[in-house]
Amino acid sequence: MPIATVNPATGETLKTFDALGPEETERRIATAHAAFRRYRTTGFDERARLLTRAAELLDQDGPDIARTMTTEMGKPVAAARAEAAKCAKAMRWYAAHAGELLADELPADAEVKDSGASRVRVHYRPLGVVLAVMPWNFPLWQVVRFAAPALMAGNVCLLKHASNVPQTALYLEDLFLRAGFPAGCFQTLLIGSDAVESVLRDPRVAAATLTGSEPAGRSVAAIAGDEVKKTVLELGGSDPYVVMPSADIERAAGTAVTARVQNNGQSCIAAKRFIVHEKVYDAFVARFTAGMRELTVGDPLDESTDVGPLSTERGRADLEELVEDALSRGATALCGARRPEEFERGWYYAPTVLTGITDAMRIHHEEAFGPVATLYRAADLDEAVELANDTPFGLSSNVWTRDEEDVRRFVRDLEAGGIFFNGMTASHPALPFGGVKRSGYGRELSGHGIREFCDITTVWHAAEGTVS
């Protein structure tokens, strides 16, 4: 895939970039390795000062970088501005909290004495150079939610971003440099996917994090496993959105529309499978389908647009194939299931609701990355749980209920990294984020995320008069 900005609203190639050659890639790895040896000795106050400055600059740059993101991958520009603001918020959160999150842990006095020590502490040390392989769908947020904690922990970062968002990738490197981070602390590698393996196998690279597809995750995990290097993977999702009889149907249906089409439906944590109890199925479906029909599809730079184009022509073709397979096997389209006729150019797809889904259809098992919702009718709570878990993925989930017994059962039985009751899935710097099953492993954000790329070191001092 060429490294280029291709406007998904028009299909026009706006700018192309040459991939880094082996010599320049080597120079950047060496620069990162040297930077780590110096940067790891800085204190939390200095790191926080730098990260806070990056947040201030990002706030100033927000409107401009939002337009860049929209032009590169098609999200509505209002959502792009919100993404930039969210990134600045996460930077400030880690600047404020990293010191306490990575403070030495002191065992209880009785445990210290029982270990034969005079003093014991658990100390967190940075791993080193961390390679990030990141996707295009949230081209700022996916990077910042890794980079902010990694930099605050004392690591340095190499970014291999998706090939269709090169200008956003280069902006991030420039942002951290302008904020005052030493050269080499954050660098963008404009390289193709075929060059990732050599970077990851380099002994100066300590670990990797990837957000993306399951095949990409398998590849990175296999290479890192062969090299015995730490990885964190956030892969696909086919999140259930369960609606039970006690739910507020009006709110559940309205939120469901947003939950499905956020980021033009191209989000791992977007609700995709809508599982509705038969007692409220008809009422929910009527409201939800009406809401999907009413969405404004259009130019993502237009403030009134709800749903812009898909990011790539291939992505739209993949989505169309899933829908066509379902329809050919008996599914019914309540709306959409077509390219909007009013757009002669660009990779648009109409918001779509499918019902009559069975396990013979690909869309039952595969992630639909676009504004396509699938509907399921559940006879009772047990069937709702069974349908929700009938997926190879387990990223997040949504449940609408006001029944505490429902809550207890879903918390106990849902196979997902997050369960959001009476609202849609969202990420926040204070809350751990990640999945189970084929949605990956490890966690981002919160204290769990910042510790993923730290050495957990036991520091033990012998009691006086003893030999260890």
Coordinates of C-alpha atoms in Angstrom, one line a residue:
M1 CA 0.0 0.0 0.0
P2 CA 1.5 3.4 -0.9
I3 CA 2.2 5.9 1.8
A4 CA -0.2 8.7 0.7
T5 CA -3.0 11.0 1.7
V6 CA -6.0 10.0 -0.4
N7 CA -9.2 11.9 0.3
P8 CA -11.9 9.3 0.9
A9 CA -14.6 11.8 0.1
T10 CA -13.3 12.2 -3.5
G11 CA -10.8 9.4 -4.1
E12 CA -8.2 12.0 -5.0
T13 CA -4.6 11.4 -4.1
L14 CA -3.4 14.7 -2.4
K15 CA 0.1 13.9 -1.3
T16 CA 2.5 10.9 -1.5
F17 CA 5.5 10.1 0.6
D18 CA 8.6 8.0 0.0
A19 CA 9.1 5.2 2.5
L20 CA 12.2 5.4 4.7
G21 CA 15.0 3.2 3.5
P22 CA 17.0 0.8 5.7
E23 CA 19.7 3.3 6.4
E24 CA 17.4 6.0 7.7
T25 CA 15.3 3.5 9.6
E26 CA 18.5 2.2 11.3
R27 CA 19.5 5.8 12.1
R28 CA 16.2 6.5 13.8
I29 CA 16.3 3.3 15.9
A30 CA 19.9 4.2 17.0
T31 CA 18.6 7.7 17.9
A32 CA 15.8 6.3 19.9
H33 CA 18.1 3.9 21.8
A34 CA 20.5 6.7 22.6
A35 CA 17.6 9.0 23.7
F36 CA 16.2 6.3 26.0
R37 CA 19.5 6.0 27.9
R38 CA 19.3 9.7 28.8
Y39 CA 15.5 10.2 29.0
R40 CA 15.0 7.3 31.4
T41 CA 16.8 9.2 34.1
T42 CA 14.5 12.3 34.0
G43 CA 12.0 12.7 36.8
F44 CA 8.2 12.7 36.7
D45 CA 8.1 16.5 37.1
E46 CA 10.2 17.0 34.0
R47 CA 8.2 14.5 31.9
A48 CA 4.9 16.0 33.1
R49 CA 6.1 19.5 32.1
L50 CA 6.9 18.3 28.6
L51 CA 3.7 16.3 28.2
T52 CA 1.6 19.2 29.5
R53 CA 3.2 21.5 27.0
A54 CA 2.3 19.0 24.2
A55 CA -1.3 19.1 25.4
E56 CA -1.2 22.9 25.2
L57 CA 0.1 22.9 21.7
L58 CA -2.4 20.2 20.6
D59 CA -5.2 22.4 21.9
Q60 CA -3.9 25.3 19.8
D61 CA -3.5 23.0 16.7
G62 CA -6.9 21.4 17.2
P63 CA -8.8 22.9 14.3
D64 CA -6.0 22.4 11.8
I65 CA -5.1 18.8 12.7
A66 CA -8.8 18.0 12.8
R67 CA -9.1 19.0 9.1
T68 CA -6.0 16.9 8.3
M69 CA -7.5 13.8 10.0
T70 CA -10.8 14.3 8.2
T71 CA -9.0 14.8 4.8
E72 CA -6.9 11.7 5.3
M73 CA -9.5 9.2 6.7
G74 CA -12.9 10.8 6.4
K75 CA -14.3 11.2 9.9
P76 CA -16.7 14.1 10.4
V77 CA -14.7 17.2 11.2
A78 CA -16.6 17.8 14.5
A79 CA -15.6 14.3 15.6
A80 CA -12.0 15.0 14.6
R81 CA -11.9 18.1 16.8
A82 CA -13.3 16.1 19.7
E83 CA -10.6 13.5 19.2
A84 CA -7.9 16.1 19.4
A85 CA -9.4 17.6 22.6
K86 CA -9.6 14.1 24.1
C87 CA -5.9 13.5 23.3
A88 CA -4.9 16.7 25.1
K89 CA -7.1 15.6 28.1
A90 CA -5.3 12.2 28.3
M91 CA -1.9 13.9 28.2
R92 CA -2.8 16.1 31.1
W93 CA -4.2 13.2 33.0
Y94 CA -1.1 11.2 32.7
A95 CA 1.1 14.2 33.5
A96 CA -0.9 14.6 36.7
H97 CA -1.1 11.0 37.8
A98 CA 1.9 9.0 36.5
G99 CA 4.0 9.7 39.5
E100 CA 1.5 8.2 41.9
L101 CA 0.6 5.3 39.5
L102 CA 4.3 4.3 39.3
A103 CA 5.2 5.0 42.9
D104 CA 7.1 2.3 44.7
E105 CA 4.9 -0.2 46.4
L106 CA 5.7 -1.1 50.0
P107 CA 4.6 -4.5 51.3
A108 CA 3.1 -4.7 54.8
D109 CA 5.6 -4.8 57.7
A110 CA 4.8 -8.4 58.5
E111 CA 5.5 -9.5 55.0
V112 CA 8.8 -7.6 55.0
K113 CA 9.8 -9.3 58.2
D114 CA 8.7 -12.8 57.0
S115 CA 10.9 -12.4 53.9
G116 CA 14.0 -11.9 56.0
A117 CA 14.4 -8.3 54.8
S118 CA 14.9 -5.0 56.5
R119 CA 13.3 -3.2 53.6
V120 CA 11.4 -4.3 50.5
R121 CA 9.8 -2.3 47.7
V122 CA 8.4 -2.9 44.3
H123 CA 9.9 -0.5 41.8
Y124 CA 8.7 0.3 38.2
R125 CA 11.4 0.9 35.6
P126 CA 10.8 1.7 31.9
L127 CA 11.5 -1.0 29.3
G128 CA 13.1 1.1 26.6
V129 CA 12.2 1.7 22.9
V130 CA 8.6 0.7 22.3
L131 CA 7.4 0.2 18.7
A132 CA 3.7 1.2 18.1
V133 CA 1.9 -0.1 15.0
M134 CA -1.2 2.0 14.8
P135 CA -4.4 2.1 12.7
W136 CA -6.0 5.0 10.7
N137 CA -9.5 5.1 12.3
F138 CA -8.5 7.3 15.3
P139 CA -5.2 8.5 14.0
L140 CA -4.4 10.8 17.0
W141 CA -6.2 9.0 19.8
Q142 CA -4.8 5.5 19.2
V143 CA -1.3 6.9 19.3
V144 CA -1.7 9.3 22.2
R145 CA -3.3 6.7 24.5
F146 CA -0.1 4.6 24.1
A147 CA 2.4 7.5 23.9
A148 CA 1.3 9.5 26.9
P149 CA 1.8 6.7 29.4
A150 CA 4.8 5.3 27.7
L151 CA 6.6 8.7 27.8
M152 CA 5.6 9.4 31.3
A153 CA 7.0 6.0 32.4
G154 CA 10.4 6.9 30.8
N155 CA 10.1 4.9 27.6
V156 CA 10.7 6.3 24.1
C157 CA 8.5 5.7 21.1
L158 CA 8.7 4.6 17.5
L159 CA 5.5 5.0 15.5
K160 CA 4.6 3.0 12.5
H161 CA 1.3 4.5 11.6
A162 CA -1.2 3.3 8.9
S163 CA 0.0 4.2 5.4
N164 CA -3.1 6.3 4.6
V165 CA -2.6 8.9 7.5
P166 CA 1.1 10.0 6.9
Q167 CA 0.4 13.7 7.6
T168 CA -1.1 12.9 10.9
A169 CA 1.8 10.6 11.8
L170 CA 4.3 13.3 10.9
Y171 CA 2.4 15.9 12.9
L172 CA 2.7 13.8 16.0
E173 CA 6.5 13.6 15.8
D174 CA 6.6 17.4 15.3
L175 CA 4.2 18.0 18.2
F176 CA 6.4 16.2 20.7
L177 CA 9.5 17.9 19.4
R178 CA 7.9 21.3 19.7
A179 CA 6.8 20.5 23.2
G180 CA 10.5 20.1 24.1
F181 CA 10.9 16.3 24.3
P182 CA 14.5 15.4 23.5
A183 CA 15.2 14.3 19.9
G184 CA 14.6 10.6 19.6
C185 CA 11.9 10.3 22.3
F186 CA 9.1 10.1 19.7
Q187 CA 9.8 9.4 16.1
T188 CA 7.6 8.5 13.1
L189 CA 8.7 5.7 10.8
L190 CA 7.2 6.1 7.3
I191 CA 7.7 2.5 6.4
G192 CA 5.5 -0.2 4.8
S193 CA 4.1 -3.2 6.7
D194 CA 6.8 -5.4 5.2
A195 CA 9.4 -3.4 7.1
V196 CA 7.9 -3.9 10.6
E197 CA 9.5 -7.3 11.2
S198 CA 13.0 -6.0 10.9
V199 CA 12.3 -3.1 13.3
L200 CA 10.6 -5.4 15.9
R201 CA 13.5 -7.9 15.7
D202 CA 16.1 -5.2 16.3
P203 CA 17.6 -5.9 19.8
R204 CA 17.4 -2.2 20.7
V205 CA 13.6 -2.3 20.4
A206 CA 12.2 -3.7 23.7
A207 CA 8.5 -4.1 23.2
A208 CA 5.6 -3.5 20.8
T209 CA 2.0 -2.4 20.9
L210 CA -0.5 -2.8 18.1
T211 CA -4.0 -1.7 17.5
G212 CA -5.5 -3.1 14.3
S213 CA -6.7 -6.2 12.6
E214 CA -6.5 -9.8 13.9
P215 CA -4.1 -10.9 11.1
A216 CA -1.8 -7.9 11.9
G217 CA -1.9 -8.8 15.6
R218 CA -1.1 -12.4 15.0
S219 CA 1.9 -11.4 12.9
V220 CA 3.3 -8.9 15.4
A221 CA 2.7 -11.3 18.3
A222 CA 4.4 -14.2 16.5
I223 CA 7.5 -12.1 15.8
A224 CA 7.6 -10.6 19.3
G225 CA 7.1 -14.1 20.8
D226 CA 10.1 -15.4 18.8
E227 CA 12.2 -12.6 20.1
V228 CA 10.7 -12.9 23.7
K229 CA 9.5 -9.3 23.7
K230 CA 6.5 -7.9 25.5
T231 CA 3.4 -6.9 23.4
V232 CA 0.0 -5.4 24.0
L233 CA -2.6 -6.0 21.3
E234 CA -6.0 -4.3 20.8
L235 CA -7.6 -6.0 17.9
G236 CA -11.1 -6.2 16.3
G237 CA -14.5 -6.1 18.0
S238 CA -18.0 -7.1 17.3
D239 CA -19.6 -5.6 20.3
P240 CA -23.1 -6.6 21.5
Y241 CA -25.6 -4.0 22.4
V242 CA -28.2 -5.8 24.6
V243 CA -31.6 -4.3 25.3
M244 CA -33.7 -5.9 28.0
P245 CA -37.4 -5.3 28.9
S246 CA -36.7 -2.8 31.8
A247 CA -34.7 -0.5 29.5
D248 CA -35.6 3.0 28.6
I249 CA -36.3 2.2 25.0
E250 CA -36.3 5.8 23.7
R251 CA -32.9 6.4 25.1
A252 CA -31.6 3.0 24.2
A253 CA -32.6 3.4 20.6
G254 CA -31.2 6.9 20.3
T255 CA -27.9 6.0 21.8
A256 CA -27.8 2.9 19.6
V257 CA -27.6 5.0 16.5
T258 CA -24.6 7.0 17.8
A259 CA -23.0 3.8 19.1
R260 CA -23.2 2.2 15.7
V261 CA -22.2 5.0 13.4
Q262 CA -19.5 6.8 15.5
N263 CA -16.5 7.4 13.3
N264 CA -18.6 6.4 10.3
G265 CA -19.0 3.0 11.9
Q266 CA -15.3 2.3 11.7
S267 CA -14.5 1.7 15.4
C268 CA -13.5 -1.5 17.1
I269 CA -15.7 -0.5 20.1
A270 CA -18.7 0.6 18.1
A271 CA -21.8 -1.4 18.9
K272 CA -22.4 -3.8 16.0
R273 CA -24.8 -6.6 17.0
F274 CA -28.0 -5.4 18.6
I275 CA -29.6 -8.1 20.7
V276 CA -33.1 -7.2 21.8
H277 CA -35.5 -9.0 24.2
E278 CA -38.6 -10.1 22.3
K279 CA -40.8 -8.1 24.7
V280 CA -39.4 -4.8 23.4
Y281 CA -38.0 -5.9 20.1
D282 CA -40.6 -4.2 17.8
A283 CA -40.5 -0.9 19.7
F284 CA -36.7 -0.7 19.7
V285 CA -36.3 -1.7 16.1
A286 CA -38.9 0.9 14.9
R287 CA -37.1 3.7 16.7
F288 CA -33.6 2.5 15.9
T289 CA -34.3 2.1 12.2
A290 CA -35.9 5.5 11.9
G291 CA -32.9 7.0 13.6
M292 CA -30.5 5.3 11.1
R293 CA -32.6 6.5 8.2
E294 CA -32.5 10.1 9.4
L295 CA -28.7 10.4 9.5
T296 CA -27.1 12.9 7.2
V297 CA -24.5 11.3 4.9
G298 CA -22.2 13.8 3.3
D299 CA -18.9 15.7 3.0
P300 CA -17.1 15.1 6.3
L301 CA -15.8 18.7 6.3
D302 CA -19.5 19.9 6.4
E303 CA -20.5 20.5 10.1
S304 CA -23.9 19.1 9.5
T305 CA -22.7 15.7 8.4
D306 CA -23.4 12.7 10.6
V307 CA -21.7 10.0 8.5
G308 CA -18.9 10.5 6.1
P309 CA -17.2 8.1 3.7
L310 CA -15.4 4.9 4.6
S311 CA -11.7 5.4 4.7
T312 CA -10.7 3.3 1.7
E313 CA -12.2 1.9 -1.4
R314 CA -11.2 -1.6 -0.2
G315 CA -12.9 -1.1 3.1
R316 CA -16.2 -0.2 1.4
A317 CA -15.9 -3.3 -0.9
D318 CA -15.3 -5.5 2.2
L319 CA -18.4 -4.1 3.9
E320 CA -20.5 -4.6 0.7
E321 CA -19.4 -8.2 0.5
L322 CA -20.5 -8.9 4.1
V323 CA -23.9 -7.3 3.4
E324 CA -24.4 -9.0 0.1
D325 CA -23.5 -12.4 1.6
A326 CA -26.1 -11.8 4.4
L327 CA -28.8 -10.8 2.0
S328 CA -28.1 -13.8 -0.3
R329 CA -28.6 -16.1 2.7
G330 CA -32.0 -14.7 3.8
A331 CA -31.3 -11.5 5.8
T332 CA -33.5 -8.5 5.3
A333 CA -32.4 -4.9 5.0
L334 CA -34.6 -2.5 6.9
C335 CA -32.7 0.5 5.5
G336 CA -29.5 1.1 3.5
A337 CA -27.6 -1.8 2.0
R338 CA -26.4 0.4 -0.9
R339 CA -24.1 3.2 -2.0
P340 CA -25.9 6.5 -1.7
E341 CA -26.8 7.6 -5.3
E342 CA -26.1 11.3 -4.7
F343 CA -22.3 10.7 -4.5
E344 CA -20.5 10.2 -7.8
R345 CA -17.1 10.1 -6.1
G346 CA -15.8 8.9 -2.7
W347 CA -16.3 5.8 -0.7
Y348 CA -19.7 6.3 0.8
Y349 CA -22.1 3.7 2.2
A350 CA -25.6 4.2 3.5
P351 CA -26.4 3.5 7.2
T352 CA -27.8 0.0 7.1
V353 CA -29.9 -2.2 9.4
L354 CA -30.1 -5.9 8.8
T355 CA -32.4 -8.4 10.5
G356 CA -32.9 -12.2 10.1
I357 CA -29.2 -12.9 10.8
T358 CA -28.1 -16.5 11.2
D359 CA -24.8 -18.2 11.9
A360 CA -24.6 -19.2 8.3
M361 CA -23.8 -15.6 7.4
R362 CA -20.3 -14.2 7.4
I363 CA -21.5 -11.0 9.2
H364 CA -22.5 -13.1 12.2
H365 CA -18.9 -14.1 12.7
E366 CA -16.9 -11.2 11.2
E367 CA -16.5 -7.6 12.1
A368 CA -18.5 -5.2 10.0
F369 CA -16.3 -2.1 9.8
G370 CA -18.8 0.5 8.6
P371 CA -22.3 1.8 9.4
V372 CA -24.0 -1.6 9.3
A373 CA -26.0 -2.9 12.2
T374 CA -27.3 -6.5 12.7
L375 CA -30.4 -7.2 14.7
Y376 CA -31.2 -10.3 16.9
R377 CA -34.3 -11.2 18.8
A378 CA -33.7 -12.9 22.2
A379 CA -36.4 -14.8 24.0
D380 CA -34.9 -14.3 27.5
L381 CA -31.8 -13.3 29.5
D382 CA -30.1 -16.6 28.9
E383 CA -30.4 -16.3 25.1
A384 CA -29.3 -12.7 25.2
V385 CA -26.1 -13.7 27.0
E386 CA -25.6 -16.7 24.6
L387 CA -26.0 -14.4 21.6
A388 CA -23.7 -11.7 23.0
N389 CA -20.9 -14.3 23.6
D390 CA -21.4 -16.0 20.2
T391 CA -18.5 -14.2 18.6
P392 CA -14.7 -14.7 18.4
F393 CA -14.2 -11.2 19.7
G394 CA -14.6 -9.8 23.2
L395 CA -13.6 -6.1 23.2
S396 CA -16.5 -4.3 24.9
S397 CA -20.3 -4.5 25.3
N398 CA -23.4 -2.5 26.1
V399 CA -26.4 -3.5 28.2
W400 CA -29.6 -1.6 28.7
T401 CA -31.5 -2.7 31.8
R402 CA -32.8 -1.3 35.1
D403 CA -33.0 -4.8 36.6
E404 CA -30.3 -5.6 39.2
E405 CA -30.5 -9.3 38.5
D406 CA -29.8 -8.6 34.9
V407 CA -26.8 -6.6 35.9
R408 CA -25.4 -9.3 38.1
R409 CA -25.8 -11.9 35.3
F410 CA -24.2 -9.8 32.6
V411 CA -21.3 -8.8 34.8
R412 CA -20.7 -12.5 35.6
D413 CA -21.2 -14.0 32.2
L414 CA -20.4 -11.5 29.4
E415 CA -17.1 -12.3 27.7
A416 CA -15.7 -8.8 27.1
G417 CA -13.1 -6.4 28.4
G418 CA -15.8 -3.8 29.3
I419 CA -19.5 -3.8 30.1
F420 CA -21.3 -0.4 29.8
F421 CA -24.7 -0.3 31.3
N422 CA -27.3 2.2 30.0
G423 CA -24.8 4.0 27.8
M424 CA -22.4 3.4 25.0
T425 CA -18.8 2.3 25.2
A426 CA -16.3 5.0 25.7
S427 CA -12.6 5.2 26.7
H428 CA -11.3 7.4 29.5
P429 CA -7.7 7.8 30.6
A430 CA -8.5 6.7 34.1
L431 CA -10.2 3.4 33.0
P432 CA -8.4 0.3 31.7
F433 CA -9.1 -0.5 28.0
G434 CA -8.7 -3.8 26.2
G435 CA -10.3 -7.0 25.2
V436 CA -10.4 -10.8 25.6
K437 CA -10.6 -13.7 23.1
R438 CA -9.5 -12.6 19.7
S439 CA -9.8 -8.9 20.6
G440 CA -6.3 -9.1 22.0
Y441 CA -4.6 -9.0 25.4
G442 CA -3.1 -6.5 27.7
R443 CA -4.6 -3.1 28.7
E444 CA -4.2 0.5 27.7
L445 CA -5.0 3.6 29.8
S446 CA -5.2 3.9 33.6
G447 CA -2.6 2.5 35.9
H448 CA -2.8 -0.8 34.2
G449 CA -1.8 0.7 30.8
I450 CA 1.2 2.7 32.1
R451 CA 2.6 -0.4 33.8
E452 CA 2.4 -2.6 30.7
F453 CA 5.7 -1.2 29.5
C454 CA 7.5 -1.2 32.8
D455 CA 9.9 -3.7 34.4
I456 CA 8.3 -4.7 37.7
T457 CA 11.4 -4.9 39.9
T458 CA 11.6 -6.3 43.5
V459 CA 14.1 -4.3 45.6
W460 CA 15.1 -6.3 48.7
H461 CA 17.5 -5.4 51.5
A462 CA 18.7 -8.1 53.9
A463 CA 18.0 -7.7 57.6
E464 CA 21.0 -6.6 59.7
G465 CA 23.1 -9.6 60.6
T466 CA 21.8 -11.9 57.9
V467 CA 23.3 -13.1 54.7
S468 CA 21.1 -13.2 51.6

